[in-house]
Short mmCIF file of C-alpha atoms and ligand atoms in Angstrom, two decimals:
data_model
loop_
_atom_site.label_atom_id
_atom_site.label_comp_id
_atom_site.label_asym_id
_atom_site.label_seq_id
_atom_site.Cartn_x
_atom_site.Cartn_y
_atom_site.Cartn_z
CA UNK A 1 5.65 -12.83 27.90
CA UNK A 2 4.54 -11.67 31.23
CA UNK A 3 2.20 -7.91 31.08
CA UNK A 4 5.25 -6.60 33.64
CA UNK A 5 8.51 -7.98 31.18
CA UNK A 6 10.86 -4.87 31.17
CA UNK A 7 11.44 -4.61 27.47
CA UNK A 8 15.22 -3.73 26.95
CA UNK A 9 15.02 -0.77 24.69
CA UNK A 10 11.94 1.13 22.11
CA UNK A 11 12.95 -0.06 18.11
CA UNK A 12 11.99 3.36 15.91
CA UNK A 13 10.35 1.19 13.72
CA UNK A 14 8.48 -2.06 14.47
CA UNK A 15 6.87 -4.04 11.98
CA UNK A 16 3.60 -6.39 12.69
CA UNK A 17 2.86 -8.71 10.34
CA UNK A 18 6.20 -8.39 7.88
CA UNK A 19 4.99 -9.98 4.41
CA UNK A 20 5.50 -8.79 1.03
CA UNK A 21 4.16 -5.09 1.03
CA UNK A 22 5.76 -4.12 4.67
CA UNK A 23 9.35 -6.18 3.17
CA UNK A 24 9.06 -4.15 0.15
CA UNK A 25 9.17 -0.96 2.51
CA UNK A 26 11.82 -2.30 4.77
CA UNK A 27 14.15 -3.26 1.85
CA UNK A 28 14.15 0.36 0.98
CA UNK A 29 14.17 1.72 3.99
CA UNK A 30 17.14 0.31 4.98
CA UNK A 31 18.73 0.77 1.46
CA UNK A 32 18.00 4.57 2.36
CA UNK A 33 20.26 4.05 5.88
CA UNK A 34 17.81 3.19 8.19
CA UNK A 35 19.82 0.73 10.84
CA UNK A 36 18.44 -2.86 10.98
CA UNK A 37 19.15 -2.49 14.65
CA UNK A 38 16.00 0.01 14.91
CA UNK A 39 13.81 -2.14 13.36
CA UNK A 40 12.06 -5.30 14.66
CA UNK A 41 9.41 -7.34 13.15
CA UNK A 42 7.20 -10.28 13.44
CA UNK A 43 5.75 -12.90 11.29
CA UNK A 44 4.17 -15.87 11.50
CA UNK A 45 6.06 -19.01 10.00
CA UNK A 46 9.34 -20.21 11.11
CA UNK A 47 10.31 -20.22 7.79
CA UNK A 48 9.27 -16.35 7.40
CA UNK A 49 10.86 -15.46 10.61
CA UNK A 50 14.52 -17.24 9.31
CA UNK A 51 14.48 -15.13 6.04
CA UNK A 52 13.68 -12.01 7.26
CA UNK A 53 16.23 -12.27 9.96
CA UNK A 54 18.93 -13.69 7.31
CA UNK A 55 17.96 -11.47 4.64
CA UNK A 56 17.59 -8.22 6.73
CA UNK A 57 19.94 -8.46 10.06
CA UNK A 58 16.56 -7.22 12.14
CA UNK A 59 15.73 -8.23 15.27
CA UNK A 60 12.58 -10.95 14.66
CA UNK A 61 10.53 -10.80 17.84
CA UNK A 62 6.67 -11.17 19.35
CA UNK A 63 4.30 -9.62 18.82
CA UNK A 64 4.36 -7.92 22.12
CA UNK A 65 7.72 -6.61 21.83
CA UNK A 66 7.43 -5.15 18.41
CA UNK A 67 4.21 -3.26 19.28
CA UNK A 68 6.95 -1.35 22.10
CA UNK A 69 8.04 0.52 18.79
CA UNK A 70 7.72 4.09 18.56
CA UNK A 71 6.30 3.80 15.31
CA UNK A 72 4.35 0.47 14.90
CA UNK A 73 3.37 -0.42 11.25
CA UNK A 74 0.16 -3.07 11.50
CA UNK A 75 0.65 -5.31 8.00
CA UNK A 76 -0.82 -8.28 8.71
CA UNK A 77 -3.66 -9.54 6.67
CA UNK A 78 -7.21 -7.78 7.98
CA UNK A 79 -8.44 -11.00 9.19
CA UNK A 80 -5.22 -11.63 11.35
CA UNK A 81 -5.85 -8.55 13.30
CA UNK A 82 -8.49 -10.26 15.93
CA UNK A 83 -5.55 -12.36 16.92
CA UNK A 84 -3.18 -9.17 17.56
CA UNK A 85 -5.85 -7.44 19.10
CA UNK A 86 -6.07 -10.51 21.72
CA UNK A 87 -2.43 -10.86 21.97
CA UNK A 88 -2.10 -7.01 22.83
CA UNK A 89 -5.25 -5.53 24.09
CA UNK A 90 -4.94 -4.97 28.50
CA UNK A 91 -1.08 -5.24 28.14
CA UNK A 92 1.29 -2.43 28.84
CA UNK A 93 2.37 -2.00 25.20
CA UNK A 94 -1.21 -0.85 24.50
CA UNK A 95 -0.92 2.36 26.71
CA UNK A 96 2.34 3.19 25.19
CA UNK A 97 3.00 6.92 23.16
CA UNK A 98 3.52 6.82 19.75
CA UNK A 99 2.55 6.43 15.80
CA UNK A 100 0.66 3.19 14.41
CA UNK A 101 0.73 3.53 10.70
CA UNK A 102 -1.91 0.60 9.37
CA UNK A 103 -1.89 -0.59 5.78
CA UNK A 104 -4.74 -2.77 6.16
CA UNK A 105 -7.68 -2.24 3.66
CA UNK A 106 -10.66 -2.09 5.28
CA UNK A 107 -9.69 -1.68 9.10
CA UNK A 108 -10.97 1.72 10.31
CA UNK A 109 -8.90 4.38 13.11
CA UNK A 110 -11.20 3.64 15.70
CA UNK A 111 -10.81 0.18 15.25
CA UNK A 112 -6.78 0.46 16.06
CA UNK A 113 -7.69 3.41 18.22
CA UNK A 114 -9.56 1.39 20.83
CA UNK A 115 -6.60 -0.92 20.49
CA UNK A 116 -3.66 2.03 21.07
CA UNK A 117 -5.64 4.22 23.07
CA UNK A 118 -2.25 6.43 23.39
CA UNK A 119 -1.21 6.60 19.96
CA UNK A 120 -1.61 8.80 16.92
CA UNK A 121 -3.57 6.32 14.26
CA UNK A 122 -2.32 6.74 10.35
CA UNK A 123 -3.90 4.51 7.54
CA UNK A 124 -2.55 4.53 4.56
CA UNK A 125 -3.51 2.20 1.46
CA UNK A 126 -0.69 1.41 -0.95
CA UNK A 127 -0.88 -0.48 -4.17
CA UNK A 128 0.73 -3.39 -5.27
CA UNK A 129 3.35 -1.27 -7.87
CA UNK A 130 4.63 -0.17 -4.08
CA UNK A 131 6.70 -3.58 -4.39
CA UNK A 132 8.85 -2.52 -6.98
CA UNK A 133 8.52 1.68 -5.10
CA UNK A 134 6.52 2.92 -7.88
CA UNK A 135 3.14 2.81 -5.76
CA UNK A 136 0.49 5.50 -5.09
CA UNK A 137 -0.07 5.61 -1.21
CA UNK A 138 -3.13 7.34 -0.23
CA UNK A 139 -2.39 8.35 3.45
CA UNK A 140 -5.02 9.19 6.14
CA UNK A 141 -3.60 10.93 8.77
CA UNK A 142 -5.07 11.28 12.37
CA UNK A 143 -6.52 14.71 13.40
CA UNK A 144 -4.06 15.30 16.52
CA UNK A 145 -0.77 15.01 14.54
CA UNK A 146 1.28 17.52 13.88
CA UNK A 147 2.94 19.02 10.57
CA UNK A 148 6.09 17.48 11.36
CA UNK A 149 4.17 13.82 12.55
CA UNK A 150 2.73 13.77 9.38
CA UNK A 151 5.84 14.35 7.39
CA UNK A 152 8.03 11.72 9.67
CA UNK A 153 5.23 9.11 8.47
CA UNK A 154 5.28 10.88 4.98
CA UNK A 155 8.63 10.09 4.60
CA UNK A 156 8.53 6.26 5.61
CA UNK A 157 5.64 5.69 2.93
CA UNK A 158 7.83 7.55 0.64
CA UNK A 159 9.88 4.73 -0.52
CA UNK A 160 6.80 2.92 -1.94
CA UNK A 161 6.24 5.75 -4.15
CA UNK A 162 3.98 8.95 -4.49
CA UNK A 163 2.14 9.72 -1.01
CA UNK A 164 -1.40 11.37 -1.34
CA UNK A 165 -3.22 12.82 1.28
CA UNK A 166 -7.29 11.76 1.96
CA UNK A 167 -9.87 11.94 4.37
CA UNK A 168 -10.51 8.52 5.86
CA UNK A 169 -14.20 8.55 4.60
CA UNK A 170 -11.89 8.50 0.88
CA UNK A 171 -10.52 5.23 1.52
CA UNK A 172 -13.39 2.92 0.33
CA UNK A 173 -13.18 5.15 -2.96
CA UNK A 174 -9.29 5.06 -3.02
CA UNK A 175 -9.77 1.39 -2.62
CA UNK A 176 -11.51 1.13 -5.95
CA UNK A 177 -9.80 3.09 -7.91
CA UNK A 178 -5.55 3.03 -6.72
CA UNK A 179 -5.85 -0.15 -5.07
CA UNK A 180 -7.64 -2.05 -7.31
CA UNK A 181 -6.86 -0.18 -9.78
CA UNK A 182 -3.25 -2.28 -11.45
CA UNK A 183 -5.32 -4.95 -12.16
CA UNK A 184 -8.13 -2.95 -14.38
CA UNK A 185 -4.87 -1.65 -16.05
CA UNK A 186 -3.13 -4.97 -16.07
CA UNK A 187 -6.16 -6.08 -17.78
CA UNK A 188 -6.58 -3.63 -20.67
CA UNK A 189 -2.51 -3.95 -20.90
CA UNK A 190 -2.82 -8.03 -22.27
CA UNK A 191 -6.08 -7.11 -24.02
CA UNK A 192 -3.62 -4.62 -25.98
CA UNK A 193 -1.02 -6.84 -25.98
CA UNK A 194 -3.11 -9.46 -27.47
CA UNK A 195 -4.50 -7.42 -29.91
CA UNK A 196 -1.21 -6.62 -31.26
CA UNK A 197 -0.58 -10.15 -31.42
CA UNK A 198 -3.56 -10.44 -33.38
CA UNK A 199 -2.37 -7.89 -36.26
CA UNK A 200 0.98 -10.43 -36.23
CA UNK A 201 3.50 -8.56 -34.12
CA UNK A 202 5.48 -11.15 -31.78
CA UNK A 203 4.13 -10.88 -28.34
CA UNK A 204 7.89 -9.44 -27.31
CA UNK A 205 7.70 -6.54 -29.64
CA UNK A 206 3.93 -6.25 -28.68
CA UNK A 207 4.95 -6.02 -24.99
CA UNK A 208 7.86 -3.35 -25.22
CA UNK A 209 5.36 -1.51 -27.66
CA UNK A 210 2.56 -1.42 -25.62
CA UNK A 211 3.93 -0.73 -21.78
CA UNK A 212 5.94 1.78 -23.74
CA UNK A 213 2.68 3.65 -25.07
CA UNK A 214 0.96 3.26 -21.82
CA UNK A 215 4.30 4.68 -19.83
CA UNK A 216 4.65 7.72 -22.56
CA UNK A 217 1.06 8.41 -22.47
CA UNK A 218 0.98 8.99 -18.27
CA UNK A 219 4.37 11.32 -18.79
CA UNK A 220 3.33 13.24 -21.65
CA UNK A 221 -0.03 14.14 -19.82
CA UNK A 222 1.50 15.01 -16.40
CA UNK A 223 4.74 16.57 -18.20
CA UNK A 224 2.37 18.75 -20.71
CA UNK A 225 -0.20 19.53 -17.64
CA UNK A 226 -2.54 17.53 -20.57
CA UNK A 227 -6.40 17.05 -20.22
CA UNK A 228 -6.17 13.54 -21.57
CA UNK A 229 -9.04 14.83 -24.33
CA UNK A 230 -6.56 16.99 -26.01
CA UNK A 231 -3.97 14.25 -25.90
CA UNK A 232 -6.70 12.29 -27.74
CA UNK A 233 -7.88 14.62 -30.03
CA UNK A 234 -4.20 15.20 -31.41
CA UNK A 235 -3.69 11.80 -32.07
CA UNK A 236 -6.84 11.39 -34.15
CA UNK A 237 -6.39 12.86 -37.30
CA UNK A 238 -9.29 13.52 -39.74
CA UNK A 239 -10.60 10.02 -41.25
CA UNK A 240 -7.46 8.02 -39.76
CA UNK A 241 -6.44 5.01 -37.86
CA UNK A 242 -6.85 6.40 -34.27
CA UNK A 243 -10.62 7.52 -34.76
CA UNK A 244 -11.45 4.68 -36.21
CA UNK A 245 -10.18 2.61 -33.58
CA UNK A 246 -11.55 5.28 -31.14
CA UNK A 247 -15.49 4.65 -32.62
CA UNK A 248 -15.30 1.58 -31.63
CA UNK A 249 -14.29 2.04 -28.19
CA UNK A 250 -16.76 4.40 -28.08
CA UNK A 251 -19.76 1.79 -29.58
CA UNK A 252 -18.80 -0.82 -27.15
CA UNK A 253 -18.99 1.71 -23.76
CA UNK A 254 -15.52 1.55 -22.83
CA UNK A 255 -15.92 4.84 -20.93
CA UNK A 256 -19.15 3.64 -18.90
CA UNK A 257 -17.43 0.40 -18.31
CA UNK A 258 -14.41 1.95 -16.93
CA UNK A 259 -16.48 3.68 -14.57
CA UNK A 260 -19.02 0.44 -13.72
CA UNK A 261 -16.03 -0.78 -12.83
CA UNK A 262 -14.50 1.54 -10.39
CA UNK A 263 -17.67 1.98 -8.79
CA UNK A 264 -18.44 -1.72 -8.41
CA UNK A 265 -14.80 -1.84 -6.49
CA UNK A 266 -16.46 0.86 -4.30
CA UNK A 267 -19.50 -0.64 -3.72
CA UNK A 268 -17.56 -3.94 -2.94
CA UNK A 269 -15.16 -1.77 -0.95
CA UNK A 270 -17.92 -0.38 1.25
CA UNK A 271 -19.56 -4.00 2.10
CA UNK A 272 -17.05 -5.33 3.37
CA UNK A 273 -16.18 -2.70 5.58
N1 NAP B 301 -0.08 -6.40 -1.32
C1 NAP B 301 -0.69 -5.28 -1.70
O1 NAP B 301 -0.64 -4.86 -2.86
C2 NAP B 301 -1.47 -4.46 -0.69
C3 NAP B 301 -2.05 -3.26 -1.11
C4 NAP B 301 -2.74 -2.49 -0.17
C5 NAP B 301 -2.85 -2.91 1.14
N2 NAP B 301 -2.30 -4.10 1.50
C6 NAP B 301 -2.48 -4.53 2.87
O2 NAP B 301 -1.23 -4.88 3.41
C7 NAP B 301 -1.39 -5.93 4.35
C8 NAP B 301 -0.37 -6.99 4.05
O3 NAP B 301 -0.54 -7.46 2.74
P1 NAP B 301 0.58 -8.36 2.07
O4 NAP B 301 0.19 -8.52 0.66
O5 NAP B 301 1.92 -7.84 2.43
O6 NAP B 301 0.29 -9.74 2.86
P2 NAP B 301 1.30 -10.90 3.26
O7 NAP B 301 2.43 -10.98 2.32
O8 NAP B 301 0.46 -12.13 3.49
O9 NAP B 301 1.88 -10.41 4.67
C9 NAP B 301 1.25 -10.61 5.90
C10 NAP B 301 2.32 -11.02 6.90
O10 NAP B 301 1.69 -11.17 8.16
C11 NAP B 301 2.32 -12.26 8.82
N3 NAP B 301 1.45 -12.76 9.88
C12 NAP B 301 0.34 -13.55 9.79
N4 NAP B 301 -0.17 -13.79 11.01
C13 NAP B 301 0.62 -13.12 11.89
C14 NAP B 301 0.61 -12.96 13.29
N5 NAP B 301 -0.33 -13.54 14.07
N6 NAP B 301 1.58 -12.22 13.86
C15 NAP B 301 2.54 -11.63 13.13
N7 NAP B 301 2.61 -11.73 11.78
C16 NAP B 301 1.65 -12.47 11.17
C17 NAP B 301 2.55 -13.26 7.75
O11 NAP B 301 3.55 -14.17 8.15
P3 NAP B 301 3.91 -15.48 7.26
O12 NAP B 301 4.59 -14.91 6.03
O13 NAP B 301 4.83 -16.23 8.11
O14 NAP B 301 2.61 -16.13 6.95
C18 NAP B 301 2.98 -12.37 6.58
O15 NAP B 301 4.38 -12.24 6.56
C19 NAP B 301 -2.83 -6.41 4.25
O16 NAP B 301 -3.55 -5.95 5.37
C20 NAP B 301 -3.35 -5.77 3.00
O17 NAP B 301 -4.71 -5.40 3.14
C21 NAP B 301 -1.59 -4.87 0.63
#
């Protein structure tokens, strides 16, 4: 499309890059009664393009004419964004007003700032239980927005699940631990799970047991206002099962492994930005 193409209207929300974390938002969003008509999106494949028209009834566009939203969410992959930024960058789009809201790990404000010179720059880094709107969303907000900016974007993010507010210099450490975090748990869930298929449960009775315990555990120490110590210390009663299962957590360095891990994610986090 020609830089001087008089775009017809300004969608409230435009999607770059629709795949399975921006859908997941979208799908709720419009459950909550956002119009398809204010939304337009891009994607790459045909194929992509088709569903999300078919599924959603929103407007599938360029690049270039989804960017004229007044809020802009940038989903592609990281890698991809070199090609938006040479789709975009010297056109009028890039001078326009408004809110980009990036969930791409790894990309910093300025980055997208250089990019949308004109616009206030959010990142926010969601987590893959966002799919199903149980997510934690850390959400860095630019500087020059206002209470009721932030809350607008607050809102949007919403649907994915519990919005919490960092610094942008958090983000490598929110990386580790929220974003890569469901797969450290998913991990320690099919150890558990295996282990109770070792002491000859089924593995269906094993599952509903054990993403029950791990469920109750989280609610009972936000419910109670817990420290997860006392938690622990009423379960283990003197000479019983739960210490003696706790000793050898304990002998093999769960606790320093948990946090090797989570600060190995960081470290990772921080080289590749
Ligand atoms: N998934 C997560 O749990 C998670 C968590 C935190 C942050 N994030 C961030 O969220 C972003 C998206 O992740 P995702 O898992 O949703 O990835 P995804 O499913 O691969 O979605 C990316 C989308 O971008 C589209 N795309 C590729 N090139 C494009 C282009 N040139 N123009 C327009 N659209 C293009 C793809 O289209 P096609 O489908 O046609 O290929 C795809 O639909 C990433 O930056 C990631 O870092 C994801």
């Amino acid at each position: 499309m020609p830089n001087n193409t008089i775009v017809p209207r300004v969608p409230a929300l435009g999607i770059i890059g629709c795949g399975r974390m921006a859908e997941a938002m979208l799908a709720r969003l419009l459950a909550k009664g956002l119009l398809p008509d204010h939304v337009w999106v891009s994607a790459r494949s045909p194929q992509r393009q088709q569903y999300l028209a078919h599924t959603y009834g929103v407007r599938v566009t360029t690049n270039l004419e989804v960017a004229t939203a007044e809020t802009l969410l940038l989903a592609v992959k990281p890698q991809v964004l070199a090609d938006i930024e040479s789709e975009l960058a010297d056109t009028p789009v890039a001078q326009e007003m408004g809110v980009v809201l990036s969930i791409m790990a790894g990309i910093h404000s300025g980055r997208l700032r250089r990019l949308f010179p004109q616009r206030l720059i959010f990142r926010a880094m969601p987590n893959t239980p966002a799919q199903v709107g149980a997510g934690v969303i850390a959400l860095a907000s630019d500087s020059a927005a206002s209470e009721l900016e932030i809350q607008k974007i607050k809102n949007l993010l919403g649907v994915l699940g519990q919005v919490v507010a960092v610094s942008e210099g958090q983000m490598d450490a929110v990386t580790a631990l929220s974003g890569s975090g469901p797969a450290f748990v998913a991990l320690i869930v099919e150890a558990l799970c295996d282990a109770g298929v070792a002491v000859g449960l089924s593995r269906s009775l094993t599952q509903e047991l054990v993403y029950g315990t791990i469920a109750g555990t989280v609610q009972l120490l936000k419910e109670r206002g817990l420290h997860p110590a006392q938690l622990k210390d009423a379960v283990a009663s003197p000479a019983g099962t739960t210490i003696a299962g706790l000793e050898v957590l304990e002998a093999a360095g769960m606790r320093g492994t948990l946090m090797q891990t989570v600060k190995a994610a960081y470290e990772r986090s921080q080289a590749l930005n």
